[in-house]
Short mmCIF file of C-alpha atoms and ligand atoms in Angstrom, two decimals:
data_model
loop_
_atom_site.label_atom_id
_atom_site.label_comp_id
_atom_site.label_asym_id
_atom_site.label_seq_id
_atom_site.Cartn_x
_atom_site.Cartn_y
_atom_site.Cartn_z
CA MET H 1 115.23 140.73 147.99
CA LEU H 2 117.51 140.52 151.19
CA CYS H 3 114.77 138.04 152.63
CA GLY H 4 116.79 135.84 154.72
CA LYS H 5 120.60 138.26 154.59
CA ASN H 6 121.84 139.13 157.71
CA VAL H 7 122.75 143.04 157.31
CA VAL H 8 124.89 144.44 160.52
CA LEU H 9 125.41 147.95 160.82
CA GLY H 10 128.39 149.27 161.92
CA VAL H 11 127.40 153.73 162.96
CA CYS H 12 129.77 155.90 163.67
CA GLY H 13 130.24 159.01 165.42
CA GLY H 14 129.73 161.43 162.73
CA ILE H 15 127.78 164.54 161.14
CA ALA H 16 126.04 161.66 158.57
CA ALA H 17 125.20 159.16 161.59
CA TYR H 18 121.61 160.81 160.61
CA LYS H 19 121.82 159.47 157.05
CA SER H 20 122.51 155.34 158.82
CA VAL H 21 118.69 156.12 159.73
CA GLU H 22 117.65 155.68 156.04
CA ILE H 23 120.03 153.43 155.08
CA VAL H 24 118.66 150.64 157.90
CA SER H 25 114.83 152.25 156.70
CA ARG H 26 115.29 151.18 152.91
CA LEU H 27 117.69 147.40 153.62
CA LYS H 28 114.63 146.73 155.89
CA LYS H 29 111.83 147.64 152.93
CA LEU H 30 113.85 144.81 150.89
CA ASP H 31 113.02 142.71 153.74
CA ALA H 32 116.55 142.71 155.67
CA GLN H 33 117.34 141.97 158.83
CA VAL H 34 119.45 144.40 160.46
CA SER H 35 121.08 144.40 163.71
CA VAL H 36 122.69 147.85 164.24
CA ILE H 37 126.11 148.97 166.20
CA MET H 38 126.66 152.22 167.62
CA THR H 39 130.19 153.39 168.95
CA GLN H 40 129.89 155.74 172.02
CA SER H 41 130.32 158.66 169.55
CA ALA H 42 127.47 157.98 167.12
CA GLN H 43 125.73 158.12 169.93
CA LYS H 44 125.66 161.57 170.67
CA PHE H 45 124.55 162.36 167.45
CA VAL H 46 122.07 159.99 166.61
CA THR H 47 120.08 157.90 169.32
CA PRO H 48 120.09 153.77 169.58
CA LEU H 49 115.91 154.42 169.87
CA THR H 50 115.95 155.91 166.49
CA PHE H 51 118.35 152.97 164.87
CA ARG H 52 116.18 150.49 167.30
CA SER H 53 112.56 151.66 166.42
CA ILE H 54 113.50 151.26 162.42
CA SER H 55 115.25 148.68 162.59
CA HIS H 56 113.00 147.21 165.01
CA SER H 57 115.51 144.82 166.99
CA PRO H 58 117.98 145.90 170.19
CA VAL H 59 120.82 148.03 168.97
CA VAL H 60 123.90 147.47 170.42
CA THR H 61 126.07 149.92 171.94
CA ASP H 62 128.36 148.46 174.56
CA MET H 63 130.51 145.70 175.13
CA PHE H 64 129.32 144.74 178.03
CA ASP H 65 125.79 145.14 177.90
CA GLU H 66 123.24 142.14 179.13
CA PRO H 67 123.39 139.87 176.63
CA VAL H 68 119.98 139.26 174.65
CA ASN H 69 120.26 136.13 173.69
CA TYR H 70 122.55 134.76 176.49
CA ASP H 71 125.06 134.64 173.29
CA ILE H 72 128.41 136.17 173.34
CA LYS H 73 127.70 139.16 170.82
CA HIS H 74 129.87 140.03 169.10
CA VAL H 75 130.14 136.08 168.23
CA SER H 76 126.75 135.52 167.34
CA LEU H 77 126.78 139.25 165.51
CA ALA H 78 130.05 137.89 163.81
CA LYS H 79 128.84 134.76 163.32
CA LYS H 80 125.24 135.17 162.04
CA ALA H 81 126.33 138.27 159.81
CA ASP H 82 126.38 137.93 155.56
CA ILE H 83 127.45 140.94 155.52
CA ILE H 84 129.14 143.89 158.35
CA VAL H 85 128.10 147.72 156.14
CA ILE H 86 130.57 150.49 158.26
CA ALA H 87 128.10 153.99 157.43
CA PRO H 88 129.35 156.29 158.04
CA ALA H 89 133.10 155.16 159.01
CA THR H 90 135.61 157.89 160.79
CA ALA H 91 139.33 157.68 159.92
CA ASN H 92 139.55 156.35 163.84
CA ILE H 93 137.61 153.16 163.10
CA ILE H 94 139.84 152.49 160.03
CA GLY H 95 142.96 153.23 161.97
CA LYS H 96 141.89 150.82 164.59
CA LEU H 97 140.80 148.26 162.16
CA ALA H 98 143.52 148.18 159.78
CA ASN H 99 146.04 147.64 163.37
CA GLY H 100 144.33 144.91 164.30
CA ILE H 101 142.51 146.90 167.70
CA ALA H 102 139.90 145.88 169.25
CA ASP H 103 138.01 147.47 172.17
CA ASP H 104 134.45 148.47 171.46
CA MET H 105 131.82 145.86 170.04
CA LEU H 106 131.85 147.11 166.46
CA THR H 107 135.94 146.62 166.31
CA THR H 108 135.14 143.45 168.18
CA THR H 109 132.49 142.20 165.84
CA VAL H 110 134.72 142.94 162.93
CA MET H 111 137.56 141.40 163.95
CA ALA H 112 135.41 137.91 164.56
CA THR H 113 133.77 137.80 161.39
CA GLN H 114 134.07 135.80 158.28
CA ALA H 115 131.63 137.89 156.11
CA LYS H 116 132.00 140.62 153.42
CA VAL H 117 132.65 144.69 155.48
CA LEU H 118 132.06 146.89 153.45
CA ILE H 119 133.33 150.75 154.79
CA ALA H 120 131.80 153.74 153.55
CA PRO H 121 134.56 156.44 154.98
CA ALA H 122 133.02 160.79 155.48
CA MET H 123 135.30 163.32 157.50
CA ASN H 124 137.36 166.41 156.37
CA VAL H 125 138.63 166.89 152.80
CA ASN H 126 142.64 166.74 154.62
CA MET H 127 141.25 163.59 156.81
CA TYR H 128 140.69 161.45 153.73
CA GLU H 129 143.96 163.00 151.65
CA ASN H 130 145.67 161.99 155.02
CA HIS H 131 148.42 159.89 154.31
CA ILE H 132 148.43 157.72 156.93
CA PHE H 133 144.66 156.91 156.89
CA LYS H 134 145.29 155.92 153.16
CA GLU H 135 147.84 153.73 154.06
CA ASN H 136 145.48 152.14 156.66
CA VAL H 137 142.80 152.06 153.90
CA GLU H 138 145.13 150.10 151.42
CA LYS H 139 146.47 147.86 154.07
CA LEU H 140 142.52 147.08 154.68
CA LYS H 141 141.90 146.80 151.00
CA LYS H 142 144.50 144.59 150.68
CA HIS H 143 142.89 142.29 153.16
CA GLY H 144 139.74 142.21 151.20
CA PHE H 145 137.89 144.71 153.03
CA LEU H 146 135.82 146.59 150.64
CA PHE H 147 135.50 150.12 150.74
CA MET H 148 133.32 153.16 148.75
CA GLU H 149 134.69 156.36 147.63
CA PRO H 150 132.74 159.20 149.53
CA ASP H 151 131.13 161.81 147.33
CA THR H 152 131.60 164.99 146.41
CA GLY H 153 130.23 168.37 148.10
CA MET H 154 129.56 170.65 151.11
CA LEU H 155 130.94 169.10 154.15
CA ALA H 156 130.44 169.58 157.75
CA CYS H 157 133.65 171.69 158.17
CA GLY H 158 132.24 174.04 155.46
CA ASP H 159 134.78 172.68 152.73
CA ASN H 160 132.96 172.28 148.71
CA ALA H 161 135.32 168.94 148.46
CA LYS H 162 135.06 165.24 149.23
CA GLY H 163 134.23 163.47 152.04
CA ARG H 164 130.90 162.99 152.23
CA LEU H 165 128.96 159.52 152.97
CA PRO H 166 127.48 158.28 149.47
CA GLU H 167 123.99 158.56 149.41
CA PRO H 168 122.38 155.52 151.69
CA GLU H 169 120.55 155.02 148.28
CA MET H 170 123.89 154.44 146.85
CA ILE H 171 125.35 152.26 149.64
CA VAL H 172 122.40 150.06 149.98
CA ASN H 173 122.82 148.84 146.16
CA GLN H 174 126.10 148.54 146.54
CA ILE H 175 124.69 146.03 150.01
CA VAL H 176 122.11 144.47 147.48
CA ASP H 177 124.66 144.09 144.80
CA ILE H 178 127.62 142.08 147.36
CA LEU H 179 124.70 140.09 148.38
CA THR H 180 122.93 139.03 145.22
CA THR H 181 125.96 138.61 142.64
CA LYS H 182 126.54 135.00 141.95
CA ALA H 183 130.69 134.67 140.11
CA ASP H 184 129.96 133.94 137.01
CA PHE H 185 132.56 136.29 135.33
CA LYS H 186 134.45 134.18 138.25
CA SER H 187 137.37 132.32 135.44
CA LEU H 188 136.79 135.75 132.80
CA ASN H 189 138.55 138.15 131.40
CA VAL H 190 137.23 141.19 130.22
CA LEU H 191 138.36 144.50 128.83
CA ILE H 192 136.38 147.61 128.36
CA THR H 193 137.02 150.98 127.03
CA ALA H 194 135.13 153.93 128.42
CA GLY H 195 134.35 157.48 128.12
CA PRO H 196 135.49 159.99 124.94
CA THR H 197 138.95 160.82 123.51
CA LYS H 198 140.40 164.09 123.02
CA GLU H 199 142.66 164.62 119.89
CA ALA H 200 144.21 168.26 120.90
CA ILE H 201 144.10 170.72 118.31
CA ASP H 202 146.56 173.43 120.30
CA PRO H 203 148.11 173.48 123.49
CA VAL H 204 144.53 174.81 124.90
CA ARG H 205 141.75 173.24 122.46
CA TYR H 206 140.88 170.11 121.13
CA ILE H 207 137.95 167.58 119.61
CA SER H 208 136.07 165.47 121.82
CA ASN H 209 132.19 164.62 123.35
CA HIS H 210 129.96 164.20 125.61
CA SER H 211 130.68 160.70 126.80
CA SER H 212 130.93 160.93 130.91
CA GLY H 213 132.25 157.24 131.02
CA LYS H 214 129.95 155.86 133.07
CA MET H 215 127.84 153.32 130.49
CA GLY H 216 131.82 151.93 131.00
CA TYR H 217 132.37 151.76 134.09
CA ALA H 218 129.32 150.56 135.12
CA ILE H 219 129.95 147.53 132.50
CA ALA H 220 133.21 147.08 134.32
CA LYS H 221 132.18 147.63 137.55
CA ALA H 222 129.77 144.74 137.41
CA ALA H 223 131.75 142.81 135.57
CA GLU H 224 134.81 142.85 138.77
CA ARG H 225 131.40 142.22 141.29
CA ARG H 226 130.06 138.94 139.46
CA GLY H 227 134.29 138.02 139.83
CA GLY H 228 135.98 138.87 135.90
CA SER H 229 139.24 139.83 136.17
CA VAL H 230 138.73 143.44 134.38
CA ASN H 231 141.26 145.95 132.21
CA LEU H 232 139.20 148.97 131.65
CA ILE H 233 140.49 151.38 129.67
CA THR H 234 139.48 154.95 130.31
CA GLY H 235 139.56 158.42 128.16
CA PRO H 236 139.70 161.32 130.26
CA VAL H 237 136.53 161.31 132.48
CA ASN H 238 135.40 163.02 135.89
CA ILE H 239 134.39 160.03 137.65
CA ASN H 240 135.56 158.02 140.00
CA LYS H 241 138.15 154.93 139.95
CA PRO H 242 136.63 151.38 139.93
CA GLU H 243 138.15 149.61 143.24
CA ASN H 244 139.65 146.04 141.78
CA VAL H 245 139.98 146.95 139.22
CA ASN H 246 143.18 147.64 136.39
CA VAL H 247 142.62 151.06 134.98
CA PHE H 248 144.28 152.47 131.81
CA ASP H 249 144.00 156.00 131.11
CA VAL H 250 144.65 157.48 127.74
CA THR H 251 143.87 160.44 126.30
CA THR H 252 143.96 160.12 122.29
CA ALA H 253 142.42 157.22 120.09
CA GLU H 254 145.91 156.23 118.99
CA GLU H 255 146.44 155.60 122.84
CA MET H 256 143.50 154.03 123.09
CA TYR H 257 143.97 151.50 120.16
CA GLN H 258 147.20 150.87 121.72
CA LYS H 259 146.52 149.87 124.84
CA VAL H 260 143.80 147.82 123.99
CA ASN H 261 146.22 146.26 121.28
CA GLU H 262 148.28 144.95 124.13
CA LEU H 263 146.39 143.95 126.45
CA TYR H 264 142.98 141.71 123.99
CA GLU H 265 144.92 138.89 124.28
CA LYS H 266 144.53 137.62 127.21
CA ALA H 267 140.72 138.78 127.19
CA ASP H 268 137.72 136.77 126.56
CA ILE H 269 135.74 139.44 126.02
CA ILE H 270 136.23 142.49 124.79
CA ILE H 271 133.45 145.19 125.31
CA MET H 272 133.85 148.69 123.39
CA ALA H 273 131.76 151.70 125.11
CA ALA H 274 133.81 153.99 124.24
CA ALA H 275 132.77 157.27 122.43
CA VAL H 276 136.21 157.24 120.42
CA ALA H 277 136.71 160.17 117.93
CA ASP H 278 136.61 159.77 114.53
CA TYR H 279 138.94 161.96 113.44
CA LYS H 280 142.58 164.28 114.26
CA CYS H 281 144.08 167.59 113.40
CA SER H 282 146.66 166.42 110.42
CA SER H 283 148.74 168.90 112.80
CA ILE H 284 148.69 170.28 116.01
CA SER H 285 149.92 172.82 116.55
CA ASP H 286 152.49 173.81 119.26
CA LYS H 287 151.57 177.18 119.77
CA LYS H 288 148.30 178.82 120.61
CA ILE H 289 146.22 179.22 117.45
CA LYS H 290 144.79 183.18 117.09
CA LYS H 291 141.76 184.44 116.52
CA ALA H 292 142.69 187.23 114.64
CA GLN H 293 142.13 185.17 111.77
CA GLU H 294 138.76 185.73 109.86
CA GLY H 295 137.81 181.89 109.92
CA LEU H 296 139.79 178.04 110.61
CA THR H 297 139.95 175.54 108.60
CA LEU H 298 141.37 172.47 110.63
CA LYS H 299 142.89 169.86 108.13
CA LEU H 300 141.52 166.15 110.01
CA GLU H 301 142.07 162.92 109.17
CA LYS H 302 141.16 159.01 110.49
CA ASN H 303 142.12 157.87 113.25
CA PRO H 304 142.22 154.24 113.69
CA ASP H 305 139.18 152.25 113.82
CA ILE H 306 140.05 149.99 117.15
CA ALA H 307 136.44 147.72 117.67
CA LEU H 308 137.48 146.73 113.72
CA SER H 309 141.21 146.57 114.28
CA ILE H 310 140.09 143.62 116.71
CA GLY H 311 137.02 142.32 114.72
CA LYS H 312 139.71 141.28 112.25
CA LYS H 313 141.65 138.88 114.63
CA LYS H 314 139.33 138.28 117.73
CA GLY H 315 139.33 134.38 117.07
CA ASP H 316 137.44 133.56 119.86
CA ARG H 317 136.79 136.46 121.51
CA VAL H 318 133.33 138.36 122.50
CA LEU H 319 133.23 141.41 120.93
CA ILE H 320 130.41 143.80 122.05
CA GLY H 321 129.89 146.85 120.57
CA PHE H 322 128.18 150.11 121.59
CA SER H 323 126.46 152.18 118.44
CA ALA H 324 125.40 155.72 120.02
CA GLU H 325 123.03 157.01 117.02
CA THR H 326 120.99 159.86 116.45
CA ASP H 327 118.81 158.40 113.33
CA ASN H 328 118.18 155.15 111.81
CA LEU H 329 119.50 153.34 115.04
CA ILE H 330 118.94 149.59 114.07
CA ASP H 331 119.94 150.03 110.09
CA ASN H 332 122.97 151.87 111.91
CA ALA H 333 123.89 149.70 114.44
CA LYS H 334 123.15 146.12 112.60
CA SER H 335 125.99 147.85 109.89
CA LYS H 336 128.39 148.05 112.70
CA LEU H 337 128.22 144.84 113.60
CA GLU H 338 128.54 143.34 110.51
CA LYS H 339 131.35 145.52 109.68
CA LYS H 340 133.62 145.12 113.08
CA ASN H 341 132.62 141.34 113.53
CA MET H 342 131.14 141.73 116.70
CA ASP H 343 128.91 139.23 118.53
CA LEU H 344 126.50 141.77 119.94
CA ILE H 345 126.43 145.41 118.98
CA ILE H 346 124.00 147.56 121.75
CA ALA H 347 122.43 150.57 120.11
CA ASN H 348 121.17 153.73 121.82
CA ASP H 349 119.20 156.74 119.98
CA VAL H 350 121.30 159.36 122.20
CA THR H 351 118.57 161.72 120.95
CA ILE H 352 115.86 160.27 123.81
CA ASP H 353 116.13 161.58 126.62
CA GLY H 354 117.38 159.14 129.51
CA ALA H 355 119.65 157.55 127.06
CA GLY H 356 122.76 157.89 126.18
CA PHE H 357 125.98 160.72 127.13
CA ASN H 358 126.26 161.33 131.12
CA SER H 359 122.77 160.35 131.78
CA ASP H 360 122.87 157.70 134.77
CA THR H 361 120.32 155.87 132.12
CA ASN H 362 120.40 153.93 129.25
CA ILE H 363 117.86 152.85 126.87
CA VAL H 364 118.83 150.19 124.62
CA THR H 365 118.52 147.43 122.07
CA ILE H 366 121.07 144.71 122.43
CA ILE H 367 121.53 142.91 118.57
CA GLU H 368 123.23 139.83 118.36
CA LYS H 369 124.67 138.58 115.26
CA SER H 370 121.44 136.35 114.33
CA GLY H 371 119.77 139.71 113.83
CA ASN H 372 117.81 139.08 117.37
CA MET H 373 117.22 142.27 119.32
CA ILE H 374 116.79 142.47 122.78
CA ASN H 375 114.91 146.23 123.31
CA LEU H 376 115.27 146.66 126.79
CA PRO H 377 113.51 150.06 129.02
CA ILE H 378 115.50 152.15 130.72
CA MET H 379 116.83 151.02 133.16
CA ALA H 380 120.23 152.59 135.50
CA LYS H 381 123.44 152.61 133.96
CA ASP H 382 124.07 150.11 136.14
CA ARG H 383 121.39 147.10 135.38
CA VAL H 384 121.93 147.70 131.99
CA ALA H 385 125.68 146.29 132.71
CA ASP H 386 124.45 143.30 133.99
CA GLU H 387 122.01 143.07 130.40
CA ILE H 388 124.57 143.60 128.67
CA LEU H 389 127.28 140.83 130.52
CA ASN H 390 124.34 138.00 130.99
CA MET H 391 124.39 138.35 126.72
CA ALA H 392 128.11 138.23 126.28
CA LEU H 393 127.57 134.87 128.63
CA LYS H 394 124.97 133.59 126.40
CA VAL H 395 126.99 133.93 123.61
CA ILE H 396 129.67 131.83 125.25
CA GLU H 397 127.96 129.54 125.40
CA ARG H 398 126.59 128.78 122.16
CA LYS H 399 130.46 129.14 121.51
O1 PMT T 1 129.58 157.61 128.89
P1 PMT T 1 128.99 157.33 128.97
O2 PMT T 1 128.57 159.06 128.82
O3 PMT T 1 128.15 156.57 129.95
O4 PMT T 1 127.60 158.04 127.46
C1 PMT T 1 127.36 156.36 126.95
C2 PMT T 1 127.98 156.07 125.92
C3 PMT T 1 127.03 157.01 124.70
C4 PMT T 1 129.51 156.71 124.61
C5 PMT T 1 127.60 154.56 125.59
O5 PMT T 1 126.77 154.02 125.21
C6 PMT T 1 127.99 154.30 123.65
O6 PMT T 1 127.33 155.07 122.89
N1 PMT T 1 128.97 154.32 123.30
C7 PMT T 1 129.72 154.15 121.59
C8 PMT T 1 129.79 155.13 120.77
C9 PMT T 1 130.50 155.80 119.54
O7 PMT T 1 131.50 155.74 119.80
O8 PMT T 1 129.50 155.32 118.50
P2 PMT T 1 129.96 154.72 117.59
O9 PMT T 1 129.07 153.91 116.91
O10 PMT T 1 131.07 156.18 117.02
O11 PMT T 1 130.90 153.21 117.20
C10 PMT T 1 130.99 152.04 117.24
C11 PMT T 1 131.30 151.35 117.94
O12 PMT T 1 132.96 151.34 117.48
C12 PMT T 1 131.93 151.99 119.52
O13 PMT T 1 131.72 150.33 120.31
C13 PMT T 1 133.22 152.89 119.91
O14 PMT T 1 133.63 152.24 121.09
C14 PMT T 1 133.86 151.20 118.55
N2 PMT T 1 134.72 152.76 117.81
C15 PMT T 1 134.57 153.46 117.17
C16 PMT T 1 135.06 154.29 116.00
C17 PMT T 1 136.53 154.35 116.72
N3 PMT T 1 137.74 155.08 116.10
N4 PMT T 1 137.05 153.27 117.04
C18 PMT T 1 136.29 152.08 117.79
O15 PMT T 1 136.65 151.42 118.31
#
C-alpha cells in the first residue's frame, strides 16, 4: 500500500518511544521505506539497534555521524521524505520547531523539508494543557503542521488523563490516509450533522439516544482529508474534534435545525448522520421533577425535521441522509429517501453487532434515488465514510 513512499520517523524521549517500534514494523508491512531519526533523549528509552533491526535501515542519531552515502543527511532525508512523522513528540521538540530552533538532526530535517509533517504529542496532562505549549501547537498548525490528539488513559506519571500516544495502528492509519489521499473534494463545501440531540425534561433530565457521533465525525474527517471545506454541526458527544474542520456545537434539535439552515446555502454536499430526537417536551420544568407522584406523563411535541426542510429547498445540492432502523431496513430507508428528497440514503440496521450506535464499525446499504443499492460489508466507520463520499461525487458527476 505504501510501496515507494518514504516515511521519516522522528522519535523523541518519552516513555511512549517503545510504541514507535511498532509504528515502524506496521509501516514496513505496508512496504514503506522507513528512516528513523532519534533524539538523544529517545536513545535513553529505546536503542537505535532496535529501530535499525525493524526498519532495515541505518538510524540517524547524531548530526555529525559519518554520512552513509556522502550526502548531507538532514537535507537528503528532508528531500526524500514523503512525510515526516514525529511520534512521540515531546513539548520540547514542539517548542523548538515553533520557534525555529534547529539544533539536532530531527529539528534540522524538519526545518529543511517541504513534505507534510505529522506530530503525535505524548506527555503529562499538565504539560499538554500548558498555555505556552498550546500556543506553540497553534503556531505550528498555522504553518500547516498536522497534529494527532493524544489519547486519554493511564499516563507514566500515574495520572489517568489525556496525554498518551495514540495507538500505533491509529498513527499508521493516519499516515496511510495522508499519503494515499486524492484531493477530490478540493473545491467542495461539505456540511455534516453528527451525534445525538438532547431535549431537556427538567434541569437534570433529558431525552436523547445512543449516538456517539463516530459516524458523522468519520465523514467530516474524510471530507477534510480529501481537501473539502467542512462544516460539522454536532450534538453533545465525547470524541475529539476533527482537525481543520469548522465545528459547531448544538444541543437540541431546534438548535441543529437553526444552524443547518444558516449554513446549508454554501454547501455543495449535505450529509445528515445525526440522530435527531424526533420529539421534545412541550414544556420544560424549571425545577427538578420530584418522584413523589406514582407515575409521570410527559407531553411531547414534534421537533422540526431538518432533512425534510432542506430536501424541499436543496436546489442542486447533494443531500444524503441516514436511516437507523430496527426492522424493514430497506423499505423504511427508501421511503425516507423519497419523502425527504434525498439523493442517497445510508441504511443501517442498528440491531446488528458491529453496526450503528457507538460502534467503531458499521454495516450499511447505500441506496440511490434510482433504487440501485450497494451492500457494504462490515467496515471501520472511516472506510464507510470514504465509500459515502465516493458515492456523493458520483451523484455530482451525474447532475
Ligand atoms: O453516532 P454513531 O454512534 O456513530 O452512530 C451512527 C448512527 C447510527 C447515528 C448513524 O449511522 C445513523 O443512522 N444516523 C441517522 C439516525 C436517525 O436518526 O435516523 P432517522 O431514520 O431517524 O432519520 C432519517 C434522516 O433524517 C437522518 O439523516 C436524520 O439525520 C434526519 N432527521 C431525522 C429526524 C429529524 N427531526 N431531523 C432530521 O434531519
